[in-house]
PDB file of C-alpha atoms and ligand atoms in Angstrom:
ATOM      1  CA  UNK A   1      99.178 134.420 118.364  1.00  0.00           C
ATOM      2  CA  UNK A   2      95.844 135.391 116.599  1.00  0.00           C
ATOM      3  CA  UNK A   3      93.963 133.022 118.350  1.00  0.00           C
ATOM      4  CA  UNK A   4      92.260 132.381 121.638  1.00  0.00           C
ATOM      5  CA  UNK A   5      92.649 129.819 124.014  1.00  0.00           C
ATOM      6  CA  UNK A   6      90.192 128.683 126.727  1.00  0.00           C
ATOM      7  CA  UNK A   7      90.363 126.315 129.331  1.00  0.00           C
ATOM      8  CA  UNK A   8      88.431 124.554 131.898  1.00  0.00           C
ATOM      9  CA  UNK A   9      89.577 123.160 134.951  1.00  0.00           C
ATOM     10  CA  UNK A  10      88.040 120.797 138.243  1.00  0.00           C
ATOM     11  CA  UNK A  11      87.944 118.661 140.165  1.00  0.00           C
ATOM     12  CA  UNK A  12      86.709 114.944 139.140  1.00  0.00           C
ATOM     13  CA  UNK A  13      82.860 114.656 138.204  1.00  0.00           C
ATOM     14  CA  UNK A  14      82.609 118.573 137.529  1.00  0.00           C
ATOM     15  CA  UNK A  15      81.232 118.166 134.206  1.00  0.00           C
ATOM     16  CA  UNK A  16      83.959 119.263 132.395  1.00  0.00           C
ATOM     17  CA  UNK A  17      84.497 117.682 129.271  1.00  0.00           C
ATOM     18  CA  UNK A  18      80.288 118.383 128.555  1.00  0.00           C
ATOM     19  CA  UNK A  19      80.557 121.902 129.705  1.00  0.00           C
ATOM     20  CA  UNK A  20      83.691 121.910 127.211  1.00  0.00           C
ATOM     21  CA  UNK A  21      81.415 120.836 124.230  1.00  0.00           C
ATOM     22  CA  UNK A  22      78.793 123.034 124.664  1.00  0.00           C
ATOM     23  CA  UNK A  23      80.881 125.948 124.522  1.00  0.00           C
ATOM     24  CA  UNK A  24      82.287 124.706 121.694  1.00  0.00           C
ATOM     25  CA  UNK A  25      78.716 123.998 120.083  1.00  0.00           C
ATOM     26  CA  UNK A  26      77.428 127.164 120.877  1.00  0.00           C
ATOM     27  CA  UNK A  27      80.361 129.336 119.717  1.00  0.00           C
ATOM     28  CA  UNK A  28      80.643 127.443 115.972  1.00  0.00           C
ATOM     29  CA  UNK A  29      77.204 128.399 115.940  1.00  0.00           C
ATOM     30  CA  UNK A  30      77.964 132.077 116.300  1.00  0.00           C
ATOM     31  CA  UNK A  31      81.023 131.731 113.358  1.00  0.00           C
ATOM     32  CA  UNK A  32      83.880 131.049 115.232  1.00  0.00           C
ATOM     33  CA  UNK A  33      86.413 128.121 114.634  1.00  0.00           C
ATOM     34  CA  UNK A  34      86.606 125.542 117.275  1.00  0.00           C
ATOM     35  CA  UNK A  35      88.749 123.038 118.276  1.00  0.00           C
ATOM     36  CA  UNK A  36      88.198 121.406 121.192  1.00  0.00           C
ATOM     37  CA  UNK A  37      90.524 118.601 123.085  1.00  0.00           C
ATOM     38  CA  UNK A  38      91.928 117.452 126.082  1.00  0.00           C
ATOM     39  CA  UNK A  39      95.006 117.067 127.910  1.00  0.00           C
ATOM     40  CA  UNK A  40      96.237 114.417 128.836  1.00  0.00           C
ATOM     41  CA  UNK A  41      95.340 113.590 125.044  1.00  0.00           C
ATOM     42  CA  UNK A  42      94.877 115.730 121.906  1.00  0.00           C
ATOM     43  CA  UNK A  43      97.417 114.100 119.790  1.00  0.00           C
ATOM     44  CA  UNK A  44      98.467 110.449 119.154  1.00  0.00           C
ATOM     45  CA  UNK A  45     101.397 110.135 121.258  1.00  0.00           C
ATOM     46  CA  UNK A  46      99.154 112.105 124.087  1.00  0.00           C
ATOM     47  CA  UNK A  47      96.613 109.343 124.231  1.00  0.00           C
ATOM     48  CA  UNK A  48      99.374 106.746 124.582  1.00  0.00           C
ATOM     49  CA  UNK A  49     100.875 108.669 127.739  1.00  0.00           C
ATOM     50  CA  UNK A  50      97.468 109.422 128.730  1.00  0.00           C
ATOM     51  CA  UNK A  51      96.586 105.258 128.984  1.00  0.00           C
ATOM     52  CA  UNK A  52     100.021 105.039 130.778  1.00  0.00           C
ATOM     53  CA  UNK A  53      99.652 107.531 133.523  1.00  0.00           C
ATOM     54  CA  UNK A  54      95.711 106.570 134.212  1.00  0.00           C
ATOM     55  CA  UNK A  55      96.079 102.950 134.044  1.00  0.00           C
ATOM     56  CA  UNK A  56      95.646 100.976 137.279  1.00  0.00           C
ATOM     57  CA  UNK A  57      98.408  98.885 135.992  1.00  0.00           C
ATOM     58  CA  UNK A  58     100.903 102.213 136.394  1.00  0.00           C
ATOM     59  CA  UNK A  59     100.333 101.705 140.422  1.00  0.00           C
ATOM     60  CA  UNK A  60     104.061 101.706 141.329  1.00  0.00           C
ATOM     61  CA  UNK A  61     104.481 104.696 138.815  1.00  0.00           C
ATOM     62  CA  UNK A  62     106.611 107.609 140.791  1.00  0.00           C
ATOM     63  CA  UNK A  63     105.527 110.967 141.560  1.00  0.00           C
ATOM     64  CA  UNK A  64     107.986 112.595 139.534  1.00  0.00           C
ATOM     65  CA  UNK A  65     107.483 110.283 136.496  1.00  0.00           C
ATOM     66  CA  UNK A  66     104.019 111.064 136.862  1.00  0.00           C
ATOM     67  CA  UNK A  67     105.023 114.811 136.709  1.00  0.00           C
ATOM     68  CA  UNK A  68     107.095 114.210 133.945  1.00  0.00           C
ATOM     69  CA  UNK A  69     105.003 112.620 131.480  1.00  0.00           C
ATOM     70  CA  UNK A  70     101.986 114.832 132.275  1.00  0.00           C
ATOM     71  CA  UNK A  71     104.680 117.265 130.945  1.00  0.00           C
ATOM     72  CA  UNK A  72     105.457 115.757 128.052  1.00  0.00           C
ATOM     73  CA  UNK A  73     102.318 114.720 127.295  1.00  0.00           C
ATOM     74  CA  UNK A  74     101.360 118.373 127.483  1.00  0.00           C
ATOM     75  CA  UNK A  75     104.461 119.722 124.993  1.00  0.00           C
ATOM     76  CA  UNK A  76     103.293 117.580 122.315  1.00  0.00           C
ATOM     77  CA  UNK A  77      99.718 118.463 122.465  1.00  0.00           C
ATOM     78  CA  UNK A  78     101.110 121.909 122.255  1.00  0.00           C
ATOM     79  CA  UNK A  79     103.423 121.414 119.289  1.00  0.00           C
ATOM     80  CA  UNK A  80     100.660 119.404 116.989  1.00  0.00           C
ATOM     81  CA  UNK A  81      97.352 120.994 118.362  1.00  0.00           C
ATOM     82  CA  UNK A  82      97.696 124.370 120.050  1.00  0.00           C
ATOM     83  CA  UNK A  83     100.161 126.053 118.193  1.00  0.00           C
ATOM     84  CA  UNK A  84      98.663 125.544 114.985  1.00  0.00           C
ATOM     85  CA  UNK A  85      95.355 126.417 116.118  1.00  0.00           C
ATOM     86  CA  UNK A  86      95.968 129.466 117.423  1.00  0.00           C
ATOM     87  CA  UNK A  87      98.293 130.553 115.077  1.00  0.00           C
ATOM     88  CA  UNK A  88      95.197 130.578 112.346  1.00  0.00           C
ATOM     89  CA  UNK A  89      93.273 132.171 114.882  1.00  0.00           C
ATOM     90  CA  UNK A  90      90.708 129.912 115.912  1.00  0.00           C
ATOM     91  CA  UNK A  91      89.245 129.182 119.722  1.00  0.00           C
ATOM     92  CA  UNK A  92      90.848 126.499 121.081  1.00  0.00           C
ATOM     93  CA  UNK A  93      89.317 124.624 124.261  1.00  0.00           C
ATOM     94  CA  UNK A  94      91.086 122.613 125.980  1.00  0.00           C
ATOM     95  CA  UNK A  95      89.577 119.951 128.838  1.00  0.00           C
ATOM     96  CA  UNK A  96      92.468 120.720 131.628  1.00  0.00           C
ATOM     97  CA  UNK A  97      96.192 122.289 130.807  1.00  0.00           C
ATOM     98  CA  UNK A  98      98.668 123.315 133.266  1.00  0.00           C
ATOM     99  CA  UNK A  99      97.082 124.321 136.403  1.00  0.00           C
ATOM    100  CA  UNK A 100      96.170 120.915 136.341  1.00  0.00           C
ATOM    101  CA  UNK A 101      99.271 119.686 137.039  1.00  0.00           C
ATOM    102  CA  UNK A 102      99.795 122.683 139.779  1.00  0.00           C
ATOM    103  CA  UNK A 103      96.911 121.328 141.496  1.00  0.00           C
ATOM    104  CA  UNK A 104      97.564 117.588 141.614  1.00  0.00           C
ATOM    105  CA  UNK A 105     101.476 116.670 141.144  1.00  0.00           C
ATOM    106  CA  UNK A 106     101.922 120.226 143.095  1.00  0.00           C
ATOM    107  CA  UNK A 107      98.878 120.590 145.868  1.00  0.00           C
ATOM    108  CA  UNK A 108      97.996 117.223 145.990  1.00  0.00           C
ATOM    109  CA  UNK A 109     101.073 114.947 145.365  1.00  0.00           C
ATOM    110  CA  UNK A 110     103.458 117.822 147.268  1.00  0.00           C
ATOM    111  CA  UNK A 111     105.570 118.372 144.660  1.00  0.00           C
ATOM    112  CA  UNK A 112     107.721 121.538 144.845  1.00  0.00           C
ATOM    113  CA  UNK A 113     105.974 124.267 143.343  1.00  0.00           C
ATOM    114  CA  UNK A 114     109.018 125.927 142.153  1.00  0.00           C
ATOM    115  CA  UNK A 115     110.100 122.538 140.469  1.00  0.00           C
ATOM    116  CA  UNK A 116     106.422 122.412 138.865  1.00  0.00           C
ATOM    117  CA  UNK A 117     107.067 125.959 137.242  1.00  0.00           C
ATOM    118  CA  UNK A 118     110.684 125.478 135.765  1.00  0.00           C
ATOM    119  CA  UNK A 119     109.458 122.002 134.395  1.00  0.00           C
ATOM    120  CA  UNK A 120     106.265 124.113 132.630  1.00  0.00           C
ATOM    121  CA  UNK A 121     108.566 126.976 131.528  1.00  0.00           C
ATOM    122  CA  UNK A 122     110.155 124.157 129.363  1.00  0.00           C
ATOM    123  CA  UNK A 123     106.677 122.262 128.531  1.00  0.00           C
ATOM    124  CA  UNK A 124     104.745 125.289 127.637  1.00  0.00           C
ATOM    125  CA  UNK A 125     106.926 128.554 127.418  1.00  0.00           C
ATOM    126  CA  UNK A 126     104.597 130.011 129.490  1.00  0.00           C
ATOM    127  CA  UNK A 127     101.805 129.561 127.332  1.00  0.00           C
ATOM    128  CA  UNK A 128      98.592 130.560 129.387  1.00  0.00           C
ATOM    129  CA  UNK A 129      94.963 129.929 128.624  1.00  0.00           C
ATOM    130  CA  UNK A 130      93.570 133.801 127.881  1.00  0.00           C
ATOM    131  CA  UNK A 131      90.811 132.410 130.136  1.00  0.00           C
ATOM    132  CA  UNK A 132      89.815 129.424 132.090  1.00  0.00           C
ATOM    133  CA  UNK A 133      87.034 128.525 133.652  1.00  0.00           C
ATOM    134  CA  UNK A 134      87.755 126.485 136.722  1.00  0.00           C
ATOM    135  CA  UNK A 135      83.956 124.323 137.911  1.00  0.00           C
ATOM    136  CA  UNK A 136      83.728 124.213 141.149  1.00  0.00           C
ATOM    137  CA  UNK A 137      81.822 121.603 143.991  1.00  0.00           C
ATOM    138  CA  UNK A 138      82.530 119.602 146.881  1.00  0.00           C
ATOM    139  CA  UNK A 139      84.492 116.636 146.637  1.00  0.00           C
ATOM    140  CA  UNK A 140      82.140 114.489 147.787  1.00  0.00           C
ATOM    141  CA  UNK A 141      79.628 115.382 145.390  1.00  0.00           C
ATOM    142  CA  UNK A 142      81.881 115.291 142.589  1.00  0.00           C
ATOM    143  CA  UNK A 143      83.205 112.056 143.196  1.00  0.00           C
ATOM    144  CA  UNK A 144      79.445 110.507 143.776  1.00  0.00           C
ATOM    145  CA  UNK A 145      79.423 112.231 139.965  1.00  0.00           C
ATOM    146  CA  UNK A 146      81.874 110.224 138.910  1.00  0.00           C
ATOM    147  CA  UNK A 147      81.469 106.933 140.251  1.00  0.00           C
ATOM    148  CA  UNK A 148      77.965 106.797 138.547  1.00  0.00           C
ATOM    149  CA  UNK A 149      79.482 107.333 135.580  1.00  0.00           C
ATOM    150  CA  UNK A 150      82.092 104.316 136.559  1.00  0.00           C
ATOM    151  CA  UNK A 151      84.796 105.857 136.239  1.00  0.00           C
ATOM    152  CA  UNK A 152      87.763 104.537 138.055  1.00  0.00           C
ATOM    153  CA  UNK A 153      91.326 105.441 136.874  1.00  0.00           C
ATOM    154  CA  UNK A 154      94.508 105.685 138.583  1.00  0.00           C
ATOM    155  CA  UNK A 155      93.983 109.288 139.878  1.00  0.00           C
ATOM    156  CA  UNK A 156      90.341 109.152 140.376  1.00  0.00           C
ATOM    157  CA  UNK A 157      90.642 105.866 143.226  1.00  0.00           C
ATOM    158  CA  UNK A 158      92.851 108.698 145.185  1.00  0.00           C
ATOM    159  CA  UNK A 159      91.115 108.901 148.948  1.00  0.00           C
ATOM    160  CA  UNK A 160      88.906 111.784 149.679  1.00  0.00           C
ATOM    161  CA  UNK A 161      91.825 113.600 150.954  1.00  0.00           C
ATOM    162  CA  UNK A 162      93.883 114.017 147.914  1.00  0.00           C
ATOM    163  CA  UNK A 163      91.264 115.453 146.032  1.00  0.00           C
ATOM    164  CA  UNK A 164      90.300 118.096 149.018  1.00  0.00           C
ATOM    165  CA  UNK A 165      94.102 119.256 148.362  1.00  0.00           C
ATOM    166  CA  UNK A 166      93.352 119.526 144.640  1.00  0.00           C
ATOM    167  CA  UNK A 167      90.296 121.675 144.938  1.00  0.00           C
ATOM    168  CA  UNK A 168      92.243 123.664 147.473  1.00  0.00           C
ATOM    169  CA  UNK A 169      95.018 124.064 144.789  1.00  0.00           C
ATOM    170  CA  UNK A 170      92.208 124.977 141.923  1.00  0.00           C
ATOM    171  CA  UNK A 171      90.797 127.283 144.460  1.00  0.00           C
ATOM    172  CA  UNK A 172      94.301 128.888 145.624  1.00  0.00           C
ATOM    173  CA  UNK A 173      94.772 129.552 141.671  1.00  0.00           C
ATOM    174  CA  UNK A 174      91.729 131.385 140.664  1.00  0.00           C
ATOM    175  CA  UNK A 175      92.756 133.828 143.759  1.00  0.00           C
ATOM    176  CA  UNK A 176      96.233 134.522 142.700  1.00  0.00           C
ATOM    177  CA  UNK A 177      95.049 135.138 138.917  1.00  0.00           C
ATOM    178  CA  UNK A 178      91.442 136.480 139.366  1.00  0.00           C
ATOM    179  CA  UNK A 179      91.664 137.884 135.317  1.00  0.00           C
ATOM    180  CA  UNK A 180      92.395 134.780 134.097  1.00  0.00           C
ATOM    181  CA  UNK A 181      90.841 131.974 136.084  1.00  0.00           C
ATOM    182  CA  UNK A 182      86.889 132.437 136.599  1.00  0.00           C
ATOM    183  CA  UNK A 183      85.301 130.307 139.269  1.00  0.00           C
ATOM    184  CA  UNK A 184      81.675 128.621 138.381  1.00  0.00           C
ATOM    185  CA  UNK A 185      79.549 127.023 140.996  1.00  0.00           C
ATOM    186  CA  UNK A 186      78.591 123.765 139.058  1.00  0.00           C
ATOM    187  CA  UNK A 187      76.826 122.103 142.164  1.00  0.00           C
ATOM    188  CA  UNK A 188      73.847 123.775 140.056  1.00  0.00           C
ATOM    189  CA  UNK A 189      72.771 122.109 136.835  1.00  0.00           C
ATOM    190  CA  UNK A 190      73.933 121.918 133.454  1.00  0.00           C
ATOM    191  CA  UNK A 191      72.263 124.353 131.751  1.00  0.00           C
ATOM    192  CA  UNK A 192      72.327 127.135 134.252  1.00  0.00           C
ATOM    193  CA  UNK A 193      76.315 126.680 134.430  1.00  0.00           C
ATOM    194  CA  UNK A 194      76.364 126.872 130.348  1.00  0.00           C
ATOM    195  CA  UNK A 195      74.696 130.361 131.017  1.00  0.00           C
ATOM    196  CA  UNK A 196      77.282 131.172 133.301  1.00  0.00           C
ATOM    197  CA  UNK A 197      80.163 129.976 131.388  1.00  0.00           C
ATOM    198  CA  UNK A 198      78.663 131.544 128.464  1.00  0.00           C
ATOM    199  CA  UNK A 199      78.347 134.831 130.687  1.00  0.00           C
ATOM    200  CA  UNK A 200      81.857 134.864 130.969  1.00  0.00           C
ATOM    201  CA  UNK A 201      83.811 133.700 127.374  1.00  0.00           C
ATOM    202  CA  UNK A 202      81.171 136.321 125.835  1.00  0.00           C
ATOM    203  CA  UNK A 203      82.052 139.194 127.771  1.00  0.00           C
ATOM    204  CA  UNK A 204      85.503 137.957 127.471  1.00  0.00           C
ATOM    205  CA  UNK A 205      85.297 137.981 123.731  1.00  0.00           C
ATOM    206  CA  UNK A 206      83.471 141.444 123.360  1.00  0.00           C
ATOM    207  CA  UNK A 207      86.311 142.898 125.696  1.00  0.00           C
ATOM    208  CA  UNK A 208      89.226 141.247 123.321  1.00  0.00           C
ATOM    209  CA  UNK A 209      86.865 142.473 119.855  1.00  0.00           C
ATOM    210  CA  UNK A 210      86.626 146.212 121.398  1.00  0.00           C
TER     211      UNK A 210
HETATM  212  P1  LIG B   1      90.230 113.399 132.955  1.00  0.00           P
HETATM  213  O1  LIG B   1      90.528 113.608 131.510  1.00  0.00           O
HETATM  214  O2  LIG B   1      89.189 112.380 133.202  1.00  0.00           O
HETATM  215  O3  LIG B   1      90.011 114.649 133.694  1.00  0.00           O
HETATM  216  O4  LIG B   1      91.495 112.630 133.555  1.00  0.00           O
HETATM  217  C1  LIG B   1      92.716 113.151 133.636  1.00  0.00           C
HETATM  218  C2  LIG B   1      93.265 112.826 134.996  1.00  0.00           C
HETATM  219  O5  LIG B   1      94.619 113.258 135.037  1.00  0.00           O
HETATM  220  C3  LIG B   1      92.549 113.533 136.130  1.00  0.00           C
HETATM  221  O6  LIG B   1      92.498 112.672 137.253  1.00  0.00           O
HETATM  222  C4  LIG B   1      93.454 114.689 136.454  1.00  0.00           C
HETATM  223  C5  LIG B   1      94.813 114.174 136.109  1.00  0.00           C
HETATM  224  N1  LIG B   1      95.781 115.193 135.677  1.00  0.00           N
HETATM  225  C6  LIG B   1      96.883 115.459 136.473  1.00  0.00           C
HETATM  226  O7  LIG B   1      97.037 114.870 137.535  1.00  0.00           O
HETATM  227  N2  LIG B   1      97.790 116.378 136.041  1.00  0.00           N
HETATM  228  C7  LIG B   1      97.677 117.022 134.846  1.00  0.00           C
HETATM  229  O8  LIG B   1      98.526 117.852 134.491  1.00  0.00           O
HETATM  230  C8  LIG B   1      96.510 116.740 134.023  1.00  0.00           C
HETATM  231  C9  LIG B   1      96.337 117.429 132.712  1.00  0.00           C
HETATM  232  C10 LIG B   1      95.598 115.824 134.482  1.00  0.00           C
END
């Protein structure tokens, strides 16, 4: 596909989904075609899975249904936003995608990682971010992040614990694919992690123009 697709990854109360947007600010200002989103979300039926899955009302909800709907959540998102995108060549960024779903339902929850990959092979193909930029900090601080915001989902009311597994997961993914997945200290503040990020997508888009 002609396009390029970025993605960024974390913890809770990383910064994410502002780190997301100004990448995407900065790089329509240079002439490129943007379209950012988010999984779970992106697409109409997304957003309805998405309320499902992060409701506090989905408390009983299994780990495998969780798994499952992340899933197809994710193949939908795909289908209506991704494809399309990237097929007319524009930069798509996406706030989380499949190592996402490694990290929690497979690092955090336990789930089978072997499981996790056959269910993605149908989900996604094997469709890979060219790059992703995983934010980085300590759980505690990240979740002090977030509760000053007020957030308080399903996922995000998980003890301290579960979320030490995620980062763990995040961490043990950026090792085993060191081209793809680029680690950013975000303990720092905003701006001075948009330099870094920007560091890395323009180096990464000078190598792809060469
Ligand atoms: P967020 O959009 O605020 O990051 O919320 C999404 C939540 O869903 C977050 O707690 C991470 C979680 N999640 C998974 O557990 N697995 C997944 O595959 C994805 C995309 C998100």
């Amino acid at each position: 596909m002609k396009g390029i697709f970025i993605s960024f990854e974390g913890i809770e109360g990383t910064g994410k989904s502002t780190q997301a947007k100004l990448l995407a600010d900065y790089l329509k200002e240079k002439g490129y075609r943007v379209i950012q989103t988010m999984e779970p979300g992106g697409t109409r039926i997304s957003m309805k899975i998405r309320e499902l899955l992060l409701s506090l009302d989905s408390r009983e909800m299994d780990n495998v249904t969780e798994l499952l709907l992340y899933n197809a959540a994710r193949v939908q998102h795909i289908k209506e936003v991704i494809e399309p995108a990237l097929e007319r060549g524009d930069i798509v960024i996406t706030d989380r995608f499949s190592d996402s779903t490694v990290a929690y339902q497979g690092f955090a929850r336990g789930i089978d990682l072997r499981l996790i990959e056959s269910l993605d092979m149908i989900a996604t193909s094997r469709l890979r971010p060219d790059i992703t930029i995983l934010l980085d900090i300590d759980v505690k601080t990240g979740l002090a992040r977030n509760r000053a915001l007020n957030k308080n989902d399903r996922l995000e009311l998980e003890d301290i614990s579960f979320h030490e597994k995620v980062r763990k997961g995040f961490i043990q993914i950026a090792a085993r694919e060191p081209e793809r997945v680029k680690l950013v200290d975000c303990s720092k503040g905003l701006d001075e992690v948009h330099r870094a990020v920007i560091e890395i997508i323009s180096g990464f888009l000078e190598e792809r123009n060469r």
